[in-house]
Coordinates of C-alpha atoms in Angstrom, one line a residue:
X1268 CA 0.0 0.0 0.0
X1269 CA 3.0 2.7 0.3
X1270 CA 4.5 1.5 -2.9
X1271 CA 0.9 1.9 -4.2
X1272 CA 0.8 5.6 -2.3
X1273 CA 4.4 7.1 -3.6
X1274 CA 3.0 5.4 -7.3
X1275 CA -0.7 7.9 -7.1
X1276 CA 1.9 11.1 -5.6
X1277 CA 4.0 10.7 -8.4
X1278 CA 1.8 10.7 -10.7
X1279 CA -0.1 13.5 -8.8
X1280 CA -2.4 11.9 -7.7
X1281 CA -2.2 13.3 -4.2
X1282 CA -5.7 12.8 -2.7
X1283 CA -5.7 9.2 -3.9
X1284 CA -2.1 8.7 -2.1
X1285 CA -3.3 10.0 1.0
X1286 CA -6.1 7.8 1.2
X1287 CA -4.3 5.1 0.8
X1288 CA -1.7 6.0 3.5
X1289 CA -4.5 6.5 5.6
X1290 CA -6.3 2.8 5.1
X1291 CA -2.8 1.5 5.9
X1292 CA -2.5 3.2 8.9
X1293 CA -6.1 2.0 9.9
X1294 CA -5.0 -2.0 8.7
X1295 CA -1.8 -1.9 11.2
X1296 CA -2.7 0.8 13.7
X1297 CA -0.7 -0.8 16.3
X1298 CA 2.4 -2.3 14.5
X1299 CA 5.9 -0.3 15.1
X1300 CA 7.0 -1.5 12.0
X1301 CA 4.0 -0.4 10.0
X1302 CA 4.3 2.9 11.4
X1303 CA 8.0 3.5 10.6
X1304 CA 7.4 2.5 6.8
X1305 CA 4.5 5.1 6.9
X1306 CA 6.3 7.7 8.3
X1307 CA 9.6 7.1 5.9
X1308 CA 6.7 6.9 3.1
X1309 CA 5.3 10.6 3.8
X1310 CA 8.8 12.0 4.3
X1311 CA 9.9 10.7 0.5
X1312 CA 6.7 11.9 -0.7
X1313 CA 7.3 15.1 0.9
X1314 CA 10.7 15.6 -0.4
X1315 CA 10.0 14.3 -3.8
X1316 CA 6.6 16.1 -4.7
X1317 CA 7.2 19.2 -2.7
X1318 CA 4.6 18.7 -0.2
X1319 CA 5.8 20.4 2.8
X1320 CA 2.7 19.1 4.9
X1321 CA 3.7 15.7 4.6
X1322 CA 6.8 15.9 7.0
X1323 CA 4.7 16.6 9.8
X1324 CA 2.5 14.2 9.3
X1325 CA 5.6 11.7 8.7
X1326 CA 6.8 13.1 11.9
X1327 CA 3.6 11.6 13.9
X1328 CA 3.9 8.3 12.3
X1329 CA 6.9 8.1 13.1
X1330 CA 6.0 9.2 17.1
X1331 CA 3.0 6.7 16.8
X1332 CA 5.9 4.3 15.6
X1333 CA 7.5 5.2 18.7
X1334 CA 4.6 5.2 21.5
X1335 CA 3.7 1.2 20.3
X1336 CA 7.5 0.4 20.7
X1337 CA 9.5 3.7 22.6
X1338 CA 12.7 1.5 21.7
X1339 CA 12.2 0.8 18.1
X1340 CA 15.9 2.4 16.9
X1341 CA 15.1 2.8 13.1
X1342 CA 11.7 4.4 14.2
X1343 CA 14.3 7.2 16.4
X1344 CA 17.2 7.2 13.7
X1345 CA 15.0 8.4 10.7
X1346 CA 12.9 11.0 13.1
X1347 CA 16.3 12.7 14.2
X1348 CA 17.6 12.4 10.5
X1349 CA 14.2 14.4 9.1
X1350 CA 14.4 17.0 12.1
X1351 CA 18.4 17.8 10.7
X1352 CA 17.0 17.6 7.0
X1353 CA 14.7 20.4 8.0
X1354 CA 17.1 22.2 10.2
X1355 CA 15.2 21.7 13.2
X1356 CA 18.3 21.4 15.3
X1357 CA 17.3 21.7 18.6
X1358 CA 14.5 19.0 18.1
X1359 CA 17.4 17.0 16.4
X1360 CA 19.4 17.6 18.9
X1361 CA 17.0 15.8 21.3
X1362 CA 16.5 12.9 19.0
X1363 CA 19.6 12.2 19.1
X1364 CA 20.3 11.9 22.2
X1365 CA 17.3 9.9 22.8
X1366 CA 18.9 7.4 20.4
X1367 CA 22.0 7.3 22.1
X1368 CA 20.5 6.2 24.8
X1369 CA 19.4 3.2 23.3
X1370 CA 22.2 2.9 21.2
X1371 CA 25.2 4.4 22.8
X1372 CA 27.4 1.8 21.0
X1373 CA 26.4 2.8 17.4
X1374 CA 29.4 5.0 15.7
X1375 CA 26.9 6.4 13.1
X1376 CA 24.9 8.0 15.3
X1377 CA 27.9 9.5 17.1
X1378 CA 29.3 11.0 13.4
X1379 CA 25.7 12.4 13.3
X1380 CA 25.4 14.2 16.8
X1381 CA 28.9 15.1 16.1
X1382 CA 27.7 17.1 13.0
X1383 CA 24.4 18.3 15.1
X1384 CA 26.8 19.8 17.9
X1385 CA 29.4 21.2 15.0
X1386 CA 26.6 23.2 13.6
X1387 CA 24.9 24.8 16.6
X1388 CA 28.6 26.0 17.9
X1389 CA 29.2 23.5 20.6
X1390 CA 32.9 22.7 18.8
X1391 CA 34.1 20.7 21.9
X1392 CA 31.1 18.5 22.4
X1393 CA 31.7 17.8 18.6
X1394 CA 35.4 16.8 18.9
X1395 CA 34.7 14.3 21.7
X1396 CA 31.2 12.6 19.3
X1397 CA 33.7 12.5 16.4
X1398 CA 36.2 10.6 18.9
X1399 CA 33.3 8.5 20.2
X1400 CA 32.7 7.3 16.7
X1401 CA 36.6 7.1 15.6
X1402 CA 37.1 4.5 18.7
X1403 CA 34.0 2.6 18.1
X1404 CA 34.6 1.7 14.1
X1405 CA 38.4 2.9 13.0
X1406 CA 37.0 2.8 9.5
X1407 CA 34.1 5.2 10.1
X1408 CA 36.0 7.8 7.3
X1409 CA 33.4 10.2 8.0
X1410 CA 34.1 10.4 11.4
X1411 CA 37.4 10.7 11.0
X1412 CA 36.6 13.3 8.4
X1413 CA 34.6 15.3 10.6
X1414 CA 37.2 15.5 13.6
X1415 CA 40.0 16.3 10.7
X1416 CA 37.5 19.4 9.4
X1417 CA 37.1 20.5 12.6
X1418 CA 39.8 23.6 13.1
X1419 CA 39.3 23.2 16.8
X1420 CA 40.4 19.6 17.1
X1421 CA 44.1 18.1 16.8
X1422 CA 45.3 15.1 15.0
X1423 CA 47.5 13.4 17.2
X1424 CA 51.0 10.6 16.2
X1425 CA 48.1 7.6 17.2
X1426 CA 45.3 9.0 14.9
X1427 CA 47.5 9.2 12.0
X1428 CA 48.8 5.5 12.6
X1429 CA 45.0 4.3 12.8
X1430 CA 44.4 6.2 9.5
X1431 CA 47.1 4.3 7.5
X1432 CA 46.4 1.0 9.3
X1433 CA 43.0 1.8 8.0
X1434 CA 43.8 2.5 4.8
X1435 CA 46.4 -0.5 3.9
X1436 CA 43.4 -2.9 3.6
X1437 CA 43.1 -3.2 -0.1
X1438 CA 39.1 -3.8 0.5
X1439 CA 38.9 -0.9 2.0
X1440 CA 35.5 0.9 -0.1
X1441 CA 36.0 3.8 -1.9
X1442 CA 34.0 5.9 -0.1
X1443 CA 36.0 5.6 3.2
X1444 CA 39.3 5.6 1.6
X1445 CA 38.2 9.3 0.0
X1446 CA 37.1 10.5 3.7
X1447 CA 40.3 9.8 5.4
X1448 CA 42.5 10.6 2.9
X1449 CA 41.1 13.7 3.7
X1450 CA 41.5 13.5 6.6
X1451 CA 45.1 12.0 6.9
X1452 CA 46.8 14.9 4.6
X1453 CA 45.1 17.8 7.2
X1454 CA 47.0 15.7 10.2
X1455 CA 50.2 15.4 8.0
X1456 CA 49.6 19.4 6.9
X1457 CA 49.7 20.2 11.1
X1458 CA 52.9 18.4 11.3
X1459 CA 54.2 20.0 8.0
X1460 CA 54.8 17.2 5.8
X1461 CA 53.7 18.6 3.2
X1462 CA 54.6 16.2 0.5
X1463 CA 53.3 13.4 2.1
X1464 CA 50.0 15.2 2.6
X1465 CA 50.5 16.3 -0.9
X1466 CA 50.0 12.2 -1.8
X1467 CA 47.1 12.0 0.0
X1468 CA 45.1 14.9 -1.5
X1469 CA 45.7 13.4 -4.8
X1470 CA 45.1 9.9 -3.9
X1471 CA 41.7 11.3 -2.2
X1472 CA 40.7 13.5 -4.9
X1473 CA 41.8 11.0 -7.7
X1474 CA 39.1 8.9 -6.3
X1475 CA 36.6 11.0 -5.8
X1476 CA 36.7 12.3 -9.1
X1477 CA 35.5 9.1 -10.6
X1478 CA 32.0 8.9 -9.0
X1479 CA 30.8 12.3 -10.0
X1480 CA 27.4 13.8 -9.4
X1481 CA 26.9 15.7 -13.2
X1482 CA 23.9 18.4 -13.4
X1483 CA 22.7 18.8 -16.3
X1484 CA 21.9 22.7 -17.3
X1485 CA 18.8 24.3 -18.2
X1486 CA 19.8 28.0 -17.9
X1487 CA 23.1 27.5 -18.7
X1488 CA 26.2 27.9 -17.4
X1489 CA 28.9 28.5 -19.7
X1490 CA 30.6 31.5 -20.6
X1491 CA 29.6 31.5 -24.3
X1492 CA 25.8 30.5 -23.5
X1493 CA 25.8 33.5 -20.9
X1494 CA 27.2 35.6 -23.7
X1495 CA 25.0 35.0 -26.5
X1496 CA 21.6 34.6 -24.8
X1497 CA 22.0 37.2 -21.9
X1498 CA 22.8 40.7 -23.9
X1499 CA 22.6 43.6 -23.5
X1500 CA 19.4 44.0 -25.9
X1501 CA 18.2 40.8 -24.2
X1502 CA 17.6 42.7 -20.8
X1503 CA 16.9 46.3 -22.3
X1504 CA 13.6 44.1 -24.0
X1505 CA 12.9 42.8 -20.5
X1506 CA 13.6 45.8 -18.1
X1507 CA 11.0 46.3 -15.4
X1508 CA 10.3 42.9 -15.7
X1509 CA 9.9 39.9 -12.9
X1510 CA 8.6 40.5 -9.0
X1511 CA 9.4 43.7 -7.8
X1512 CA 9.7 42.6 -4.4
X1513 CA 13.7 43.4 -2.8
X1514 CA 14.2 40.8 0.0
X1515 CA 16.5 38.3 -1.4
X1516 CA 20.4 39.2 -0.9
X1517 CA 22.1 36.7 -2.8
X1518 CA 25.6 35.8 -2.5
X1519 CA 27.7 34.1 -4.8
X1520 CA 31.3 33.0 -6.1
X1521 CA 33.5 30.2 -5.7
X1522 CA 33.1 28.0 -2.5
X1523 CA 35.6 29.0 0.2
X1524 CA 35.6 32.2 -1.4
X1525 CA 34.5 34.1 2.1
X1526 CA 30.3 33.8 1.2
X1527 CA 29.7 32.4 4.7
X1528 CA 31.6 34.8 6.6
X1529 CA 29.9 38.1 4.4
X1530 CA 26.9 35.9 5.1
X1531 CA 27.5 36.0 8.9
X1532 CA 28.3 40.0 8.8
X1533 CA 24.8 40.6 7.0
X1534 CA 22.7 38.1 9.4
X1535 CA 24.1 39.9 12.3
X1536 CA 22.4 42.8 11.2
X1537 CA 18.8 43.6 13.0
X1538 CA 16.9 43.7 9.6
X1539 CA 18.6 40.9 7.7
X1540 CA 17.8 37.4 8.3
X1541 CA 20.1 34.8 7.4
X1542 CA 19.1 31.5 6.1
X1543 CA 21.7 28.9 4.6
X1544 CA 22.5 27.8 0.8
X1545 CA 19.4 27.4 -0.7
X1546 CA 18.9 25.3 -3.7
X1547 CA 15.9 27.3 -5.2
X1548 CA 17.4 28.5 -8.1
X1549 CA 18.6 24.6 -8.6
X1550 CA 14.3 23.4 -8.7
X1551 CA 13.1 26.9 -10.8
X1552 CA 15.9 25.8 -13.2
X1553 CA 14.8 22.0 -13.0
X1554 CA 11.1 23.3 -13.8
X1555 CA 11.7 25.2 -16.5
X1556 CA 13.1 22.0 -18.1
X1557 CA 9.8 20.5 -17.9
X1558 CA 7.5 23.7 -19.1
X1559 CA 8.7 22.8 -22.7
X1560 CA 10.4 19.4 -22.5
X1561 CA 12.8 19.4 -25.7
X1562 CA 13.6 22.8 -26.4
X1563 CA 16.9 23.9 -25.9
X1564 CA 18.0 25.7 -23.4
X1565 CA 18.6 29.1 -25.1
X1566 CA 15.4 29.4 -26.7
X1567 CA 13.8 28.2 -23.4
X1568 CA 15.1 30.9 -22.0
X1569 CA 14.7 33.7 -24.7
X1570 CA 10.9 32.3 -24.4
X1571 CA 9.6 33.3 -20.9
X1572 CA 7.5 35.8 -20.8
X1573 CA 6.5 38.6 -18.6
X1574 CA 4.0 36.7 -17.1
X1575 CA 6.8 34.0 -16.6
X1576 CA 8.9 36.0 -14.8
X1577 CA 6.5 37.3 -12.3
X1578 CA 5.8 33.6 -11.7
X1579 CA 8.8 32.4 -11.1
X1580 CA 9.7 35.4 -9.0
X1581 CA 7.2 34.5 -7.2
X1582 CA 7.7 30.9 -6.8
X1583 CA 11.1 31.9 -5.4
X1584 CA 10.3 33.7 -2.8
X1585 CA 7.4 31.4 -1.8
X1586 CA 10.1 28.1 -1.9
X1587 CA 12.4 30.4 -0.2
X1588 CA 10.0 31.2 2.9
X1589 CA 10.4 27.4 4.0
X1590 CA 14.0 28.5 5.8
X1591 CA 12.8 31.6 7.0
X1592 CA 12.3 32.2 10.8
X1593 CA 11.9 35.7 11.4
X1594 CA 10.3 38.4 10.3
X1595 CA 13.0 41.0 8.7
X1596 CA 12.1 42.4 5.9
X1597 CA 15.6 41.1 4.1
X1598 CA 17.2 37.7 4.0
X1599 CA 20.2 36.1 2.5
X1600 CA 20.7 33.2 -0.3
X1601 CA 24.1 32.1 -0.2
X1602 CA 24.7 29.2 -2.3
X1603 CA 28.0 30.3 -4.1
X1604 CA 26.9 28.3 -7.2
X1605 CA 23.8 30.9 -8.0
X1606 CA 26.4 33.1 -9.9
X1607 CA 25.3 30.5 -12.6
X1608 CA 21.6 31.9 -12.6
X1609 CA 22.5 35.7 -12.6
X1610 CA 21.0 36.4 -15.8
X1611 CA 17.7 34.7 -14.6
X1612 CA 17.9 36.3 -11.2
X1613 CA 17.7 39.6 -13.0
X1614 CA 15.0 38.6 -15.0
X1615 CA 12.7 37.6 -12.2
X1616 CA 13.6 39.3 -9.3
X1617 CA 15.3 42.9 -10.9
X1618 CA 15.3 44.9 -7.2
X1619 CA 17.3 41.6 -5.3
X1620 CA 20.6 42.2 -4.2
X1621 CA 23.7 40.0 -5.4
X1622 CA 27.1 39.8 -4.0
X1623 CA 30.1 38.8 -5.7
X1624 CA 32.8 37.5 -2.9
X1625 CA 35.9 36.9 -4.9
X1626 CA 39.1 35.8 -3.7
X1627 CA 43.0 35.6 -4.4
X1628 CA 42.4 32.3 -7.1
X1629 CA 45.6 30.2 -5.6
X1630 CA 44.1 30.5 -2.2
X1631 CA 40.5 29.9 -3.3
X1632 CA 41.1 26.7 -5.7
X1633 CA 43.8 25.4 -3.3
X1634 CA 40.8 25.5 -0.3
X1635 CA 38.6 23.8 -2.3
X1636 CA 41.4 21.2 -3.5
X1637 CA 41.8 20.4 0.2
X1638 CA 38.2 20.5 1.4
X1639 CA 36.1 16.8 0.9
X1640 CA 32.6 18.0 -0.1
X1641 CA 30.3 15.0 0.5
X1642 CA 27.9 16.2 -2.1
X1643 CA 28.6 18.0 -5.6
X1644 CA 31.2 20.3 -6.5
X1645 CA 33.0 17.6 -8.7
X1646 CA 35.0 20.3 -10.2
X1647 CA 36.9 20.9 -7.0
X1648 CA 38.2 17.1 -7.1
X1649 CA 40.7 17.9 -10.2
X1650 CA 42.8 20.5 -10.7
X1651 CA 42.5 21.1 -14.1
X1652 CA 38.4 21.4 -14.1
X1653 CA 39.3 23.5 -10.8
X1654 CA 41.4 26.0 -12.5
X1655 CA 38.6 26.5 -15.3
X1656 CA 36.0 26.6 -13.7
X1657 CA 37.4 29.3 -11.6
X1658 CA 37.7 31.1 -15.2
X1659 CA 34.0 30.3 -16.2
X1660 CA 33.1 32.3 -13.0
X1661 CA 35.2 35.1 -13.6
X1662 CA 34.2 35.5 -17.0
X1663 CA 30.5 34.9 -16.4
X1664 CA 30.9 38.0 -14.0
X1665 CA 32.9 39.9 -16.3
X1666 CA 30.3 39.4 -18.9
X1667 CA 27.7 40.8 -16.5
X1668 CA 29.6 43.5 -15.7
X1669 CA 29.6 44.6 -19.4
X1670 CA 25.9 44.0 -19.9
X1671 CA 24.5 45.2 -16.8
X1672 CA 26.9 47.5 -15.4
X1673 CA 26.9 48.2 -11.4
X1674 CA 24.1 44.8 -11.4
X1675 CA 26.3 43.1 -9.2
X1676 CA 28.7 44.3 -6.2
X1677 CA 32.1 42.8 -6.1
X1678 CA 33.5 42.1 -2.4
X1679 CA 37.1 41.2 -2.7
X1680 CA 37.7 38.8 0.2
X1681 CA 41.3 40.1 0.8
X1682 CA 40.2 43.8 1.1
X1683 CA 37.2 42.4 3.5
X1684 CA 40.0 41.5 5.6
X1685 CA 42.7 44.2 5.4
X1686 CA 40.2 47.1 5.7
X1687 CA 37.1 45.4 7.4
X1688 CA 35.4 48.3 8.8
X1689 CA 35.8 50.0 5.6
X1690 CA 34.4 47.4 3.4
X1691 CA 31.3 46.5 5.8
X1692 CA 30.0 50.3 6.0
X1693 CA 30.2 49.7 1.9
X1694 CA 28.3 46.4 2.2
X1695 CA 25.7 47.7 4.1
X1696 CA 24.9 50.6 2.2
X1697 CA 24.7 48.6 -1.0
X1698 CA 22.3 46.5 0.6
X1699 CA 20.6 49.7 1.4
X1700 CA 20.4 48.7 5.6
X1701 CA 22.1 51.7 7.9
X1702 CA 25.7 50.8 9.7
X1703 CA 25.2 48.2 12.7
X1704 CA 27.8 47.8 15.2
X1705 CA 27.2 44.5 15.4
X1706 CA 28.0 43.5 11.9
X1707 CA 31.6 43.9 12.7
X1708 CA 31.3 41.8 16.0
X1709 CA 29.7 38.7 13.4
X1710 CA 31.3 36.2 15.8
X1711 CA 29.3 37.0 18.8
X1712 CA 26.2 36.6 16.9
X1713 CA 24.3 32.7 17.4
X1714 CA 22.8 30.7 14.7
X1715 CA 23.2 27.4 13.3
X1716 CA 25.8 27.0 10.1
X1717 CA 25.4 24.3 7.8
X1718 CA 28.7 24.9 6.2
X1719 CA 32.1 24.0 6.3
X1720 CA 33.2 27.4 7.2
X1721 CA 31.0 27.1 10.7
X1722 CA 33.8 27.5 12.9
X1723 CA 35.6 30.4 11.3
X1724 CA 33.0 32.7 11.3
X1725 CA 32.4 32.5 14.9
X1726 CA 35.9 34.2 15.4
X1727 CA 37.1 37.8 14.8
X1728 CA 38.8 37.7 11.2
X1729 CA 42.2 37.1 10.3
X1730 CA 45.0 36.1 7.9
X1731 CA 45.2 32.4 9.3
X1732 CA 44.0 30.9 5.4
X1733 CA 45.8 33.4 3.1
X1734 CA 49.2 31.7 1.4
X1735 CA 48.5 28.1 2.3
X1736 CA 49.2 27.2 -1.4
X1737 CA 52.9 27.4 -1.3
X1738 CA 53.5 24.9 1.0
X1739 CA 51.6 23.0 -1.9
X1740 CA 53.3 24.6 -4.8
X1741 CA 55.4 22.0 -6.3
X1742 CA 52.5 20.0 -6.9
X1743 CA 50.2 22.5 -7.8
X1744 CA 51.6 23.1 -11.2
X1745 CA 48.1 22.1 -13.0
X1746 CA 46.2 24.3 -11.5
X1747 CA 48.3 27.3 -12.0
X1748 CA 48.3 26.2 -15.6
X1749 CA 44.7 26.3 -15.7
X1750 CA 44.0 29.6 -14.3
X1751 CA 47.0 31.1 -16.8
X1752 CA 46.7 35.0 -16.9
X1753 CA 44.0 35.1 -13.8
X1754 CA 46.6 34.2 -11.4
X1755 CA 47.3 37.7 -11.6
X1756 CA 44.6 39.8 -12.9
X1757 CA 41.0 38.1 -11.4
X1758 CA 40.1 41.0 -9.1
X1759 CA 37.8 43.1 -12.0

C-alpha cells in the first residue's frame, strides 16, 4: 500500500495517495513496524513532490511508531535524521540523544550528533562525538573526516597510525578511503609534511573524481551560453520585468571564497535574516526544463514571458520562505553556485541584491582542493576542471559586468579582511540597511551554520588561510596552468 501511495503522488495523484496512507495506517494501527514504513513513506513523498505538509505528518507516524515500541531504533534514527534535514536542530538535537540512549554503542549515530553539535557551535562536544565514533569503528572515514574538518580539534601521532592502518586494507571501499585521505593529509599538513599530505590529497581527490554527481543545465552555465543569450538587448527588452519585491540578498562566487563569513556579517544585522544555501534557483531551473520538455535551453530561456517571470519570482520567494524564521524584511541566499543563474535572477527578481565574494584564485582553488565535499562540487576534485571553472566564473561576471553594469557588487575577500570596517559600511549601504555595530562583531552573533566554514566565522577575522598554497606549490603546477593570466589579474 506505500508503494501503491508514492506510485498515485507521483503521478499527482495526491488525494488518492493520502487515502491510501491513511487505510494502511487503519489496517496496522498498532504495529511499530507499520508505522516507521508510513512515516519514511510521507517524508519521501514530501521531499519528492514538494509537499511540505507531509513531514509533519511523517513526523507523527513516526511518534505513533515510537509510542507502540519507545525503543524501536530505526523508528528514532530516521525522526532525528528528518528534524536535521529540515534544520530543526534543537529537536534533532534531542533525538539524538534519545537514540544514544538506546544505542550508545552505534558509531553512526555519534558521526551524526557530532555534525548536530558542529553546527549549533558547541565545537568541543563535537570533537569528543567524532572521537566516540573514531574509537567505536576505525573505519568510520566520515568520522574521522569530521574531527580532521574540525579547526578546533588536533590530529595526534596515534590518529595518524589508525588512519594508515585503515587505509592499507586493499578492500577498503571507496568511499572511506576518499574521507580519510582527507582527513590524513590535514594531520600530516599540522605536522608540516607537506609532500606526504600532498599524496594523499591526490590519492583522495583521484578517487573522488571518478564517482561524480553531473547536473545537467537548463539555464546555462557557460561562458559563451551567458554571452550569446543574456545581452545587453536581451535585458533592455525585458527591463522592469519579474517580482518587484527586494528581499533576497544573494551571495555568490567560488566556495571557500569568504560567502559564509559576508553571510554572517549581514545576518548579524537587525533587519537581515540569514538562512543557509538554498537550492531554489537549482528546482526553478529544474522546472523550467519540464515547461517545454525538448527545447533547448537558449530558446527556453529567450521564451519566458513577462508573465513568466513574475511567476517564477514569485515561486522563489514562496520556496524560499520554507527557511525563513523571522520576520525582517531582508534575507540572504548564499549558495556560491547561484552566480550560474544571474541572468535569470535579473529577470525575475530585478530589485534583489547580489554579491560577488571573490578571492585571491591560488588560495581559493587550493581550499577547495583540500576541502572533501560529501555532495557535488565535482570540479573541485581535479585540478585542471578546478582551475577553469574558476575562469568560467570570472568570466560569467565579467560578462555581467559589461551588460548590466553596477548589477552586481564585487566584495574582494582580501580587502574584507585588510580594511574590514571600511568594506562593511560599503556592504551595508549597498544593501541599502544603515551601519550596525554588530556586523563587525559577526562572531558573537548565534545561529546554526550548515557549512564548512562554521567554525571560522564565529571568530574575529584574520589572515590564518591566506598563502596556504605554497607549502603546496610544487604539486600545484596544473592548477596554475589552468587559471593562466588570472593568477594575476582576477580581481575586476
Amino acid at each position: 500500500m506505500h508503494l501503491m501511495a508514492e506510485i498515485a503522488a507521483k503521478c499527482d495523484l495526491r488525494e488518492d495517495a493520502e487515502r491510501i496512507l491513511r487505510e494502511s495506517a487503519r489496517i496496522h494501527a498498532h504495529s511499530h513496524e507499520a508505522w516507521t514504513s508510513l512515516g519514511m513513506t510521507l517524508h519521501r513523498i514530501a521531499c519528492e513532490k514538494d509537499y511540505p505538509d507531509f513531514l509533519p505528518q511523517a513526523i507523527k507516524a513516526l511518534d505513533e511508531a515510537l509510542r507502540c515500541n519507545p525503543d524501536f531504533e530505526p523508528a528514532q534514527a530516521y525522526k532525528a535524521s528528518i528534524f536535521i534535514q529540515t534544520r530543526g536542530l534543537e529537536l534533532g538535537y534531542a533525538a539524538f540523544e534519545r537514540l544514544l540512549e538506546m544505542r550508545p554503542q552505534g558509531s553512526m549515530h555519534w558521526l551524526n550528533f557530532g555534525y548536530v553539535l558542529k553546527t549549533m557551535g558547541e565545537f568541543g562536544r563535537g570533537v569528543a562525538a567524532y572521537r566516540t565514533a573514531t574509537a567505536l569503528d576505525p573505519t568510520n572515514g566520515a568520522a574521522w573526516w569530521g574531527l580532521a574538518n574540525l579547526k578546533v580539534a588536533s590530529l595526534f601521532d596515534h590518529d595518524v597510525e589508525a588512519m594508515e592502518t585503515v587505509l592499507d586494507d586493499p578492500d577498503l571501499p571507496d568511499p572511506t578511503r576518499v574521507d580519510i585521505s582527507f582527513a590524513l593529509a590535514k594531520a600530516l599538513d599540522e605536522r608540516k609534511q607537506y609532500e606526504a599530505a600532498a599524496r594523499r590529497l591526490e590519492q583522495g581527490n583521484r578517487i573522488r573524481a571518478k564517482s561524480p554527481t553531473r547536473h545537467n543545465d537548463v539555464v546555462g552555465s557557460g561562458v559563451e551560453f551567458t554571452r550569446n543569450v543574456f545581452t545587453r538587448r536581451f535585458f533592455e527588452d525585458r527591463e522592469g520585468w519579474g517580482d518587484p519585491r527586494p528581499e533576497p540578498i544573494f551571495i555568490v562566487g567560488m566556495p571557500r571564497a569568504g560567502s559564509t563569513l559576508v553571510e554572517q556579517i549581514l545576518a548579524s544585522h537587525s533587519r537581515i535574516e540569514g538562512t543557509e544555501e538554498l537550492f531554489v534557483l537549482h528546482q526553478l531551473e529544474t522546472e523550467l526544463g519540464t515547461m517545454r520538455p525538448g527545447m533547448p535551453p537558449a530558446d527556453l530561456v529567450r521564451g519566458l514571458s513577462e508573465k513568466d517571470c513574475v511567476r517564477l519570482g514569485g515561486r522563489y520567494l514562496d520556496l524560499a520562505s520554507r527557511s525563513r524564521h523571522s520576520n525582517r524584511p531582508l534575507f540572504t541566499d548564499k549558495n556560491p553556485a547561484n552566480w550560474r543563474y544571474t541572468g535569470l535572477i535579473h529577470c525575475i527578481l530585478p530589485n534583489a541584491k547580489i554579491i560577488d565574494v571573490r578571492r585571491n584564485p591560488m588560495d581559493c582553488c587550493f581550499a577547495n582542493y583540500r576541502q572533501h565535499f560529501h555532495a557535488g562540487l565535482d570540479f573541485s576534485y581535479d585540478q585542471g576542471e578546478l582551475g577553469r571553472h574558476y575562469r568560467d566564473y570570472v568570466g560569467i561576471m565579467r560578462h555581467f559586468d559589461d551588460v548590466l553594469p553596477g548589477r552586481v557588487y564585487r566584495l574582494i575577500h582580501d580587502d574584507l579582511v585588510d580594511d574590514f570596517e571600511g568594506q562593511v559600511r560599503r556592504l551595508l549601504q549597498y544593501v541599502g540597511v544603515e551601519f550596525e555595530e554588530s556586523c563587525l562583531r559577526f562572531f558573537e552573533t548565534k545561529r546554526a551554520i550548515f557549512t564548512p566554514s562554521a567554525e571560522q566565522v564565529r571568530q574575529p577575522i584574520n589572515r590564518s588561510g591566506f598563502g596556504i598554497w605554497r607549502n603546496y606549490e610544487p604539486w600545484l603546477g596544473e592548477l596554475k596552468s589552468s587559471l593562466g593570466d588570472l593568477l594575476d589579474d582576477w580581481r575586476a
